[in-house]
CSV table of C-alpha atoms and ligand atoms in Angstrom, one decimal:
chain,number,residue,atom,x,y,z
X,1,MET,CA,-116.3,-62.2,-66.5
X,2,THR,CA,-119.2,-60.5,-68.5
X,3,GLU,CA,-121.5,-61.9,-71.0
X,4,ALA,CA,-119.8,-60.3,-73.7
X,5,THR,CA,-116.1,-61.4,-73.2
X,6,ALA,CA,-117.3,-65.2,-72.7
X,7,ILE,CA,-117.2,-67.4,-75.4
X,8,ARG,CA,-120.4,-69.5,-75.7
X,9,LYS,CA,-119.6,-73.2,-75.9
X,10,ALA,CA,-120.8,-74.0,-79.5
X,11,GLU,CA,-117.9,-71.5,-80.4
X,12,LEU,CA,-115.2,-72.1,-78.5
X,13,ARG,CA,-113.5,-74.8,-80.7
X,14,GLU,CA,-114.4,-73.2,-84.0
X,15,THR,CA,-112.5,-69.9,-82.1
X,16,VAL,CA,-109.5,-71.9,-81.1
X,17,GLN,CA,-108.9,-73.4,-84.4
X,18,ARG,CA,-109.3,-70.0,-86.2
X,19,LEU,CA,-106.9,-68.2,-84.2
X,20,ALA,CA,-104.8,-71.2,-84.0
X,21,ALA,CA,-104.6,-71.1,-88.3
X,22,SER,CA,-103.9,-67.8,-87.9
X,23,MET,CA,-101.4,-67.0,-85.4
X,24,PRO,CA,-97.9,-65.4,-86.3
X,25,VAL,CA,-95.5,-67.8,-86.0
X,26,THR,CA,-91.5,-68.1,-85.1
X,27,ASP,CA,-90.1,-71.4,-86.8
X,28,MET,CA,-87.6,-71.7,-84.4
X,29,HIS,CA,-85.3,-74.7,-86.5
X,30,THR,CA,-85.1,-74.9,-90.2
X,31,HIS,CA,-82.9,-75.3,-93.0
X,32,LEU,CA,-84.2,-72.6,-95.1
X,33,TYR,CA,-81.8,-69.4,-95.8
X,34,ALA,CA,-83.0,-65.7,-96.4
X,35,PRO,CA,-82.7,-64.8,-100.3
X,36,GLU,CA,-79.2,-63.2,-99.7
X,37,PHE,CA,-77.5,-67.1,-99.7
X,38,GLY,CA,-78.2,-67.6,-103.0
X,39,GLU,CA,-77.8,-71.5,-103.8
X,40,LEU,CA,-78.5,-72.5,-100.1
X,41,LEU,CA,-82.1,-71.2,-100.2
X,42,LEU,CA,-84.2,-74.1,-101.8
X,43,TRP,CA,-87.3,-73.7,-103.2
X,44,GLY,CA,-89.7,-74.9,-106.3
X,45,ILE,CA,-91.5,-77.9,-107.1
X,46,ASP,CA,-88.3,-80.1,-108.3
X,47,GLU,CA,-86.5,-79.3,-104.8
X,48,LEU,CA,-90.3,-80.2,-103.3
X,49,LEU,CA,-90.3,-83.6,-104.8
X,50,THR,CA,-86.9,-84.8,-103.9
X,51,TYR,CA,-87.1,-83.7,-100.4
X,52,HIS,CA,-85.3,-86.7,-98.9
X,53,TYR,CA,-88.5,-87.3,-96.8
X,54,LEU,CA,-90.0,-88.2,-99.9
X,55,ILE,CA,-86.6,-90.0,-101.6
X,56,SER,CA,-86.4,-92.9,-98.7
X,57,GLU,CA,-90.5,-93.2,-99.3
X,58,SER,CA,-90.1,-93.5,-103.4
X,59,PHE,CA,-87.5,-96.2,-102.7
X,60,ARG,CA,-90.2,-98.3,-101.2
X,61,TRP,CA,-91.6,-99.1,-104.7
X,62,SER,CA,-88.4,-99.4,-106.5
X,63,ASP,CA,-85.6,-101.7,-107.1
X,64,GLN,CA,-83.3,-99.3,-108.8
X,65,GLU,CA,-79.9,-99.1,-107.9
X,66,TYR,CA,-78.9,-96.0,-105.5
X,67,GLU,CA,-76.0,-94.8,-107.7
X,68,LYS,CA,-78.5,-94.5,-111.0
X,69,PHE,CA,-81.3,-92.4,-109.0
X,70,TRP,CA,-78.2,-89.7,-108.0
X,71,SER,CA,-76.8,-89.9,-111.0
X,72,LEU,CA,-80.1,-88.6,-112.6
X,73,SER,CA,-80.8,-84.8,-113.2
X,74,LYS,CA,-83.0,-83.2,-110.4
X,75,ARG,CA,-85.6,-82.9,-112.6
X,76,GLU,CA,-86.0,-86.8,-113.5
X,77,GLN,CA,-85.4,-87.6,-110.1
X,78,ALA,CA,-88.4,-85.6,-109.2
X,79,ASP,CA,-90.3,-86.9,-112.1
X,80,GLN,CA,-89.7,-90.5,-110.6
X,81,ILE,CA,-90.8,-89.5,-107.4
X,82,TRP,CA,-93.9,-87.7,-108.8
X,83,GLN,CA,-94.8,-91.3,-110.6
X,84,ALA,CA,-94.2,-93.7,-107.9
X,85,LEU,CA,-95.7,-91.8,-105.0
X,86,PHE,CA,-98.6,-89.8,-106.6
X,87,LEU,CA,-99.7,-91.8,-109.8
X,88,ASP,CA,-98.7,-95.3,-109.1
X,89,HIS,CA,-99.9,-95.0,-105.5
X,90,SER,CA,-101.9,-92.5,-103.1
X,91,PRO,CA,-99.9,-89.7,-101.5
X,92,VAL,CA,-101.5,-90.6,-97.9
X,93,SER,CA,-97.9,-89.9,-96.1
X,94,GLU,CA,-97.5,-86.8,-94.1
X,95,ALA,CA,-94.5,-85.7,-96.4
X,96,ALA,CA,-96.7,-86.8,-99.5
X,97,ASN,CA,-100.1,-85.1,-98.3
X,98,GLY,CA,-97.8,-82.0,-97.9
X,99,PHE,CA,-97.0,-81.6,-101.1
X,100,ILE,CA,-100.3,-81.6,-102.3
X,101,THR,CA,-101.4,-79.2,-99.5
X,102,ILE,CA,-98.6,-77.0,-101.0
X,103,LEU,CA,-99.9,-77.1,-104.4
X,104,ASP,CA,-103.6,-76.4,-103.3
X,105,ARG,CA,-102.6,-73.6,-101.4
X,106,LEU,CA,-100.5,-72.0,-104.2
X,107,GLY,CA,-103.6,-72.3,-106.3
X,108,MET,CA,-103.0,-75.1,-108.6
X,109,ASP,CA,-105.5,-77.4,-109.9
X,110,ILE,CA,-104.7,-80.7,-107.7
X,111,SER,CA,-107.3,-82.5,-110.1
X,112,SER,CA,-105.6,-81.8,-113.4
X,113,ARG,CA,-102.6,-84.1,-112.0
X,114,ASN,CA,-100.4,-82.2,-114.7
X,115,LEU,CA,-97.1,-81.8,-113.5
X,116,ASP,CA,-96.0,-79.9,-116.1
X,117,ASP,CA,-98.4,-77.2,-115.4
X,118,TYR,CA,-97.2,-77.5,-112.1
X,119,ARG,CA,-93.5,-76.6,-113.1
X,120,LYS,CA,-94.9,-73.5,-115.1
X,121,ALA,CA,-96.7,-72.5,-112.4
X,122,PHE,CA,-93.6,-72.4,-110.2
X,123,ALA,CA,-91.2,-71.4,-113.1
X,124,GLU,CA,-93.2,-68.0,-113.3
X,125,LYS,CA,-91.8,-66.7,-109.9
X,126,SER,CA,-88.5,-65.0,-108.7
X,127,THR,CA,-87.0,-66.2,-105.2
X,128,GLU,CA,-87.7,-63.0,-103.3
X,129,GLU,CA,-91.6,-63.0,-104.7
X,130,GLN,CA,-92.1,-66.8,-103.8
X,131,VAL,CA,-90.4,-66.3,-100.0
X,132,ASP,CA,-92.7,-63.2,-99.4
X,133,ALA,CA,-95.7,-65.6,-100.7
X,134,VAL,CA,-94.9,-68.5,-99.0
X,135,MET,CA,-94.2,-66.8,-95.4
X,136,GLN,CA,-97.6,-64.7,-96.3
X,137,ILE,CA,-99.6,-67.7,-96.8
X,138,ALA,CA,-97.8,-69.9,-94.0
X,139,GLY,CA,-98.1,-67.1,-91.2
X,140,VAL,CA,-94.6,-67.8,-90.9
X,141,GLU,CA,-93.2,-64.3,-89.3
X,142,LYS,CA,-89.6,-65.5,-88.2
X,143,ILE,CA,-87.1,-68.0,-89.4
X,144,VAL,CA,-84.4,-69.3,-87.6
X,145,MET,CA,-81.6,-70.8,-90.1
X,146,THR,CA,-79.1,-73.4,-89.7
X,147,ASN,CA,-75.7,-72.4,-90.0
X,148,ASP,CA,-72.5,-73.8,-90.1
X,149,PRO,CA,-69.3,-71.5,-90.7
X,150,PHE,CA,-67.4,-74.9,-91.8
X,151,ASP,CA,-69.9,-74.7,-95.4
X,152,ALA,CA,-67.6,-72.6,-97.5
X,153,VAL,CA,-70.9,-71.3,-99.5
X,154,GLU,CA,-72.5,-70.0,-96.2
X,155,ARG,CA,-69.5,-68.5,-94.8
X,156,LYS,CA,-69.1,-66.2,-97.6
X,157,VAL,CA,-72.1,-64.5,-97.2
X,158,TRP,CA,-71.6,-63.9,-93.6
X,159,GLU,CA,-68.0,-62.7,-94.5
X,160,ALA,CA,-69.7,-60.1,-97.0
X,161,GLY,CA,-71.7,-58.9,-94.0
X,162,ASN,CA,-74.7,-60.1,-96.0
X,163,GLY,CA,-76.4,-62.6,-93.5
X,164,LYS,CA,-78.2,-60.3,-91.4
X,165,LYS,CA,-79.9,-58.2,-93.8
X,166,ASP,CA,-83.1,-59.7,-94.2
X,167,LYS,CA,-84.7,-59.3,-90.7
X,168,ARG,CA,-87.3,-62.0,-90.8
X,169,PHE,CA,-84.1,-64.6,-90.7
X,170,PHE,CA,-82.3,-65.5,-87.7
X,171,ALA,CA,-79.1,-67.6,-87.1
X,172,ALA,CA,-78.4,-70.9,-84.8
X,173,LEU,CA,-74.9,-72.0,-85.1
X,174,ARG,CA,-74.5,-75.2,-85.6
X,175,VAL,CA,-71.6,-77.6,-83.8
X,176,ASP,CA,-72.1,-81.4,-85.1
X,177,THR,CA,-68.4,-81.0,-86.5
X,178,LEU,CA,-66.9,-79.9,-83.4
X,179,LEU,CA,-69.1,-82.1,-81.3
X,180,ASN,CA,-69.3,-85.5,-83.3
X,181,ASP,CA,-66.0,-85.4,-85.8
X,182,TRP,CA,-63.3,-83.4,-83.9
X,183,PRO,CA,-60.7,-84.7,-86.7
X,184,THR,CA,-62.4,-82.8,-89.1
X,185,ALA,CA,-63.0,-79.8,-87.1
X,186,VAL,CA,-59.5,-79.2,-86.1
X,187,LYS,CA,-59.0,-79.4,-90.1
X,188,GLU,CA,-61.2,-76.8,-90.7
X,189,LEU,CA,-60.6,-74.7,-87.7
X,190,GLN,CA,-56.9,-74.6,-88.7
X,191,ALA,CA,-57.8,-73.8,-92.3
X,192,LEU,CA,-59.7,-70.6,-90.8
X,193,GLY,CA,-57.1,-69.6,-88.7
X,194,TYR,CA,-57.4,-71.0,-85.3
X,195,GLY,CA,-54.6,-72.3,-83.3
X,196,VAL,CA,-56.4,-75.9,-82.7
X,197,GLU,CA,-54.6,-79.6,-82.5
X,198,THR,CA,-56.3,-82.9,-82.4
X,199,SER,CA,-55.1,-82.9,-78.7
X,200,TRP,CA,-56.7,-81.2,-75.5
X,201,THR,CA,-54.5,-78.5,-74.8
X,202,ASP,CA,-55.2,-75.4,-73.2
X,203,ARG,CA,-54.6,-73.3,-76.5
X,204,THR,CA,-56.5,-76.0,-78.4
X,205,LYS,CA,-59.6,-74.7,-75.6
X,206,GLU,CA,-59.0,-71.0,-76.1
X,207,GLU,CA,-59.0,-71.0,-79.4
X,208,ALA,CA,-62.3,-73.3,-79.9
X,209,ARG,CA,-64.1,-70.5,-77.6
X,210,ARG,CA,-62.5,-68.1,-80.0
X,211,PHE,CA,-64.3,-69.6,-82.9
X,212,LEU,CA,-67.7,-69.7,-81.3
X,213,ASN,CA,-67.3,-66.6,-79.7
X,214,GLU,CA,-66.2,-64.7,-83.0
X,215,TRP,CA,-69.2,-66.7,-85.1
X,216,ILE,CA,-71.8,-66.1,-82.4
X,217,VAL,CA,-71.1,-62.2,-82.7
X,218,ARG,CA,-71.1,-62.2,-86.3
X,219,MET,CA,-74.3,-64.0,-86.8
X,220,ASP,CA,-75.7,-62.4,-84.1
X,221,ALA,CA,-76.6,-66.3,-83.1
X,222,LEU,CA,-79.6,-66.9,-80.8
X,223,TYR,CA,-78.3,-70.4,-79.8
X,224,LEU,CA,-75.4,-73.4,-80.2
X,225,ALA,CA,-77.3,-76.2,-81.8
X,226,VAL,CA,-75.9,-79.6,-82.3
X,227,SER,CA,-77.8,-83.0,-83.1
X,228,MET,CA,-76.5,-86.2,-81.1
X,229,PRO,CA,-76.5,-89.5,-81.9
X,230,GLY,CA,-79.1,-92.0,-79.9
X,231,ASP,CA,-76.2,-93.0,-77.8
X,232,PHE,CA,-74.9,-89.9,-76.4
X,233,VAL,CA,-73.9,-89.8,-72.9
X,234,TYR,CA,-73.1,-87.4,-70.4
X,235,PRO,CA,-71.1,-86.4,-68.5
X,236,ALA,CA,-68.4,-88.9,-70.1
X,237,GLU,CA,-64.6,-89.6,-70.4
X,238,ASP,CA,-64.8,-88.2,-74.1
X,239,HIS,CA,-64.3,-85.5,-76.2
X,240,ARG,CA,-68.3,-84.6,-76.1
X,241,SER,CA,-68.2,-83.7,-72.4
X,242,LYS,CA,-64.8,-82.3,-72.5
X,243,MET,CA,-66.1,-79.9,-75.4
X,244,ILE,CA,-69.5,-79.0,-73.6
X,245,ASP,CA,-67.8,-78.6,-70.4
X,246,GLU,CA,-65.0,-76.3,-71.5
X,247,VAL,CA,-65.3,-74.8,-74.6
X,248,MET,CA,-69.5,-75.0,-75.5
X,249,ILE,CA,-71.1,-74.0,-72.0
X,250,PRO,CA,-68.7,-71.4,-71.1
X,251,VAL,CA,-68.7,-69.9,-74.5
X,252,CYS,CA,-73.0,-70.1,-74.4
X,253,GLN,CA,-72.8,-68.0,-70.6
X,254,GLU,CA,-70.3,-65.7,-71.6
X,255,ARG,CA,-73.1,-64.5,-74.5
X,256,SER,CA,-76.0,-65.7,-72.8
X,257,ILE,CA,-77.5,-67.6,-75.0
X,258,PRO,CA,-79.3,-71.2,-74.8
X,259,PHE,CA,-77.8,-74.8,-76.3
X,260,ALA,CA,-80.2,-76.5,-78.0
X,261,LEU,CA,-79.5,-80.4,-78.4
X,262,MET,CA,-81.2,-82.6,-81.0
X,263,ILE,CA,-80.6,-86.1,-79.8
X,264,GLY,CA,-81.4,-89.6,-81.0
X,265,VAL,CA,-80.0,-90.1,-84.7
X,266,ARG,CA,-78.7,-92.6,-86.0
X,267,ARG,CA,-76.7,-91.3,-88.9
X,268,ARG,CA,-76.1,-93.8,-92.3
X,269,VAL,CA,-78.1,-96.6,-91.2
X,270,ASN,CA,-78.3,-97.0,-95.4
X,271,PRO,CA,-75.6,-94.6,-96.8
X,272,GLY,CA,-76.8,-95.4,-99.9
X,273,LEU,CA,-79.7,-93.3,-99.2
X,274,SER,CA,-77.6,-90.5,-98.5
X,275,LEU,CA,-79.4,-87.9,-96.5
X,276,ALA,CA,-82.3,-90.0,-96.6
X,277,GLY,CA,-80.7,-93.0,-95.0
X,278,ASP,CA,-80.6,-91.7,-91.0
X,279,MET,CA,-82.5,-93.1,-88.6
X,280,SER,CA,-84.1,-92.7,-85.2
X,281,MET,CA,-82.7,-94.2,-81.8
X,282,ARG,CA,-83.9,-94.2,-78.0
X,283,SER,CA,-81.3,-92.0,-76.2
X,284,ASP,CA,-80.7,-91.7,-72.6
X,285,VAL,CA,-82.7,-88.6,-71.2
X,286,SER,CA,-80.5,-88.7,-67.8
X,287,ALA,CA,-77.4,-86.8,-70.2
X,288,VAL,CA,-79.8,-84.0,-70.4
X,289,GLU,CA,-80.7,-84.1,-66.7
X,290,ALA,CA,-77.0,-83.9,-65.4
X,291,LEU,CA,-76.6,-80.8,-68.1
X,292,CYS,CA,-79.7,-79.1,-66.9
X,293,ARG,CA,-78.5,-79.8,-63.1
X,294,ARG,CA,-75.0,-79.0,-63.5
X,295,TYR,CA,-75.7,-75.8,-65.3
X,296,PRO,CA,-78.8,-74.7,-63.5
X,297,ASP,CA,-78.0,-71.1,-65.1
X,298,GLN,CA,-77.8,-72.1,-68.8
X,299,LYS,CA,-80.8,-72.7,-71.1
X,300,PHE,CA,-80.8,-75.9,-72.8
X,301,LEU,CA,-83.7,-76.3,-75.4
X,302,ILE,CA,-84.3,-79.7,-76.0
X,303,THR,CA,-85.8,-82.3,-78.7
X,304,MET,CA,-85.6,-86.2,-79.1
X,305,LEU,CA,-86.4,-88.3,-82.1
X,306,ALA,CA,-87.5,-91.6,-80.4
X,307,ARG,CA,-91.2,-91.3,-79.3
X,308,GLU,CA,-90.0,-93.4,-76.2
X,309,ASN,CA,-88.2,-90.8,-75.0
X,310,GLN,CA,-90.9,-88.2,-75.3
X,311,HIS,CA,-93.0,-88.5,-72.1
X,312,GLU,CA,-89.6,-88.6,-70.0
X,313,LEU,CA,-88.3,-85.8,-71.5
X,314,THR,CA,-91.6,-84.1,-70.5
X,315,VAL,CA,-91.5,-84.7,-67.2
X,316,LEU,CA,-87.8,-83.6,-66.7
X,317,ALA,CA,-88.9,-80.5,-68.2
X,318,ARG,CA,-91.0,-80.2,-65.0
X,319,LYS,CA,-88.1,-80.6,-63.1
X,320,PHE,CA,-85.9,-78.2,-64.8
X,321,ARG,CA,-87.0,-74.5,-65.8
X,322,ASN,CA,-83.6,-73.7,-67.9
X,323,LEU,CA,-84.8,-77.2,-69.8
X,324,MET,CA,-87.1,-76.3,-73.0
X,325,VAL,CA,-89.1,-78.9,-74.7
X,326,PHE,CA,-89.0,-78.1,-78.4
X,327,GLY,CA,-90.9,-79.6,-81.7
X,328,CYS,CA,-91.7,-83.0,-83.4
X,329,TRP,CA,-88.6,-83.9,-84.9
X,330,TRP,CA,-88.3,-85.4,-88.0
X,331,PHE,CA,-90.2,-88.7,-88.0
X,332,LEU,CA,-92.5,-87.3,-85.3
X,333,HIS,CA,-93.3,-84.9,-87.6
X,334,ILE,CA,-96.5,-86.5,-88.6
X,335,GLU,CA,-100.1,-86.3,-87.7
X,336,SER,CA,-100.6,-88.9,-85.1
X,337,MET,CA,-97.4,-88.2,-83.2
X,338,VAL,CA,-97.8,-84.5,-83.1
X,339,GLU,CA,-101.3,-84.9,-81.8
X,340,GLU,CA,-100.0,-87.5,-79.1
X,341,MET,CA,-96.8,-85.9,-78.1
X,342,THR,CA,-98.9,-82.7,-78.1
X,343,ARG,CA,-101.8,-83.6,-75.7
X,344,PHE,CA,-99.1,-85.2,-73.1
X,345,ARG,CA,-97.1,-82.2,-73.1
X,346,LEU,CA,-99.7,-79.5,-72.4
X,347,GLU,CA,-101.2,-82.1,-69.8
X,348,LEU,CA,-97.7,-82.0,-68.0
X,349,LEU,CA,-96.5,-78.4,-68.7
X,350,GLY,CA,-99.5,-76.3,-69.5
X,351,THR,CA,-98.6,-74.0,-72.5
X,352,ALA,CA,-94.8,-73.6,-71.3
X,353,VAL,CA,-93.7,-75.7,-74.0
X,354,ILE,CA,-92.6,-74.7,-77.8
X,355,PRO,CA,-94.9,-77.5,-79.8
X,356,GLN,CA,-93.4,-77.6,-83.1
X,357,HIS,CA,-90.8,-76.2,-85.2
X,358,SER,CA,-90.6,-77.1,-89.2
X,359,ASP,CA,-87.1,-78.7,-90.0
X,360,CYS,CA,-88.1,-77.2,-93.3
X,361,ARG,CA,-85.5,-77.8,-96.3
X,362,VAL,CA,-87.4,-76.7,-99.0
X,363,PHE,CA,-89.3,-73.0,-98.6
X,364,GLU,CA,-92.9,-74.0,-99.7
X,365,GLN,CA,-92.8,-77.1,-97.0
X,366,LEU,CA,-93.5,-74.2,-94.7
X,367,ILE,CA,-97.4,-74.0,-96.0
X,368,TYR,CA,-98.1,-77.6,-95.2
X,369,LYS,CA,-95.9,-78.3,-91.9
X,370,TRP,CA,-97.2,-75.1,-90.2
X,371,GLU,CA,-101.0,-75.8,-91.6
X,372,HIS,CA,-101.0,-79.3,-90.4
X,373,SER,CA,-99.7,-78.4,-87.0
X,374,ARG,CA,-101.7,-75.3,-86.1
X,375,ARG,CA,-104.5,-77.9,-86.8
X,376,ILE,CA,-103.8,-80.4,-84.3
X,377,ILE,CA,-102.5,-78.0,-81.7
X,378,GLY,CA,-105.6,-75.8,-82.1
X,379,ASN,CA,-107.5,-78.9,-81.7
X,380,VAL,CA,-105.7,-80.4,-78.8
X,381,LEU,CA,-105.9,-76.8,-77.1
X,382,ALA,CA,-109.8,-76.5,-77.7
X,383,ASP,CA,-110.2,-80.0,-75.9
X,384,LYS,CA,-108.5,-78.6,-73.1
X,385,TYR,CA,-110.2,-75.5,-72.9
X,386,GLU,CA,-113.8,-77.2,-73.6
X,387,ARG,CA,-113.1,-79.3,-70.2
X,388,LEU,CA,-112.3,-75.8,-68.2
X,389,GLN,CA,-115.6,-74.6,-69.3
X,390,ASP,CA,-117.6,-77.7,-68.3
X,391,SER,CA,-116.4,-76.8,-64.8
X,392,GLY,CA,-117.7,-73.2,-65.3
X,393,TRP,CA,-113.8,-71.5,-66.3
X,394,GLN,CA,-114.7,-69.1,-69.3
X,395,VAL,CA,-112.2,-68.5,-71.5
X,396,THR,CA,-112.0,-65.5,-73.5
X,397,GLU,CA,-110.5,-65.1,-77.0
X,398,ASP,CA,-107.6,-62.6,-75.7
X,399,GLU,CA,-106.7,-65.4,-73.5
X,400,ILE,CA,-106.7,-68.1,-76.3
X,401,LYS,CA,-104.7,-65.3,-78.2
X,402,ARG,CA,-102.2,-65.0,-75.0
X,403,ASP,CA,-102.0,-69.0,-74.9
X,404,LEU,CA,-101.5,-69.4,-79.0
X,405,ASN,CA,-98.9,-66.4,-79.1
X,406,ASP,CA,-97.0,-68.3,-76.1
X,407,LEU,CA,-96.9,-71.6,-78.0
X,408,PHE,CA,-96.1,-70.6,-81.8
X,409,HIS,CA,-94.0,-67.3,-80.8
X,410,GLN,CA,-93.2,-65.7,-77.3
X,411,ASN,CA,-92.5,-69.0,-75.3
X,412,PHE,CA,-89.1,-69.4,-77.6
X,413,TRP,CA,-87.9,-65.3,-77.6
X,414,ARG,CA,-88.9,-65.4,-73.9
X,415,PHE,CA,-86.8,-68.4,-73.4
X,416,LEU,CA,-83.7,-66.5,-74.8
X,417,GLY,CA,-84.7,-63.4,-72.8
X,418,ARG,CA,-84.8,-61.5,-76.1
X,419,ASN,CA,-88.6,-60.9,-76.0
X,420,GLN,CA,-89.8,-59.4,-79.4
N,1,LIG,O1,-85.4,-83.4,-90.3
N,1,LIG,C1,-84.4,-83.0,-91.5
N,1,LIG,O2,-84.2,-82.8,-92.1
N,1,LIG,C2,-82.8,-83.9,-90.9
N,1,LIG,O3,-82.6,-84.4,-92.1
N,1,LIG,C3,-82.0,-83.3,-89.9
N,1,LIG,O4,-81.7,-82.4,-90.8
N,1,LIG,C4,-82.4,-83.0,-88.7
N,1,LIG,O5,-83.3,-82.3,-88.7
N,1,LIG,C5,-81.0,-82.1,-88.1
N,1,LIG,O6,-81.4,-80.9,-88.1
N,1,LIG,O7,-80.1,-83.0,-88.1
N,2,LIG,ZN1,-83.0,-80.1,-88.6
């Protein structure tokens, strides 16, 4: 190690922070779409203010009937949320603070608190312009969407061959209906011409596999994805286990793609809140253990929603190299949890983890979700390097770049076997 390549102690943290702030990111799970998907791509001020994270927070301050809220136009809903969360009270929550970060980084005058001015500034942009600008500001280079062939609007885009045009966007085939609502899946599959029936016959399995195979190829899907309730058990004598063992794993293996499971949701705890009414739920990590053990050649991307499951899941990743832990999901995507989880993940796994995904639903959210996460992850990493430096281990700028590139980008692609 030469004097020239070693970083002086006083500069170490600043160097890590600078590199963490600018390292290009692959966002491996979002609900964003390429511009070709038209109305499915949400962006703009009213979409930002009516993000379901903010809807549930605004109801903390309101006794309005849920139906009344849903009957309002999007703009009226946004006005109400602005009033409740930004004017009547201070926007200290992660999601509310994130909205302010977005406005600021887009060059708006935060001190004016003038929603009309903000609206005007957004209205001047085209979708394409905003997508380019946001990706540039956020430093996000590649975005993985969440894609569902049962969605009629989305299906048309793929069938017209427009889903793969924008090379910055990648597909993930979402299979929730097949696993969690088989009767609906049967109807959808039949309508698309697949010869399935409710009972678990050989032909049904074959046709379900054909459906997945055809759609993986059509979308060039990077992985299969599902969100599971917290009471997901595997193996079990139930539909889910049969679907996983006889349809999903065989197809993933044939196509050499990972299976992503997001475990620990309790859907519609308060149905009146719609999408904002879902809860988290503690899960049994042994389901993941059983999958990883039974299918050592199958890769699993796993995230869990309950804080209580995080440490055990991270320990499990030490035991199974076919398990990649990813992201701080949903209610865990807050400053304190990202800090805690990143710290023990690095302590248990080194840099062999995907520390964050954004889960954005509205395009500009990329700005705040990544800026906030980059800062925390950079800080935790700096702590670790400082400790090494105290023992005489010199870390170079190139090594810091290598590590951040792994965390924000390359670990995902390497796990997929598709180095970018
Ligand atoms: O984070 C979210 O916005 C949730 O509503 C869900 O979409 C979750 O991320 C999921 O993918 O199921
Ligand atoms: Zn999601």
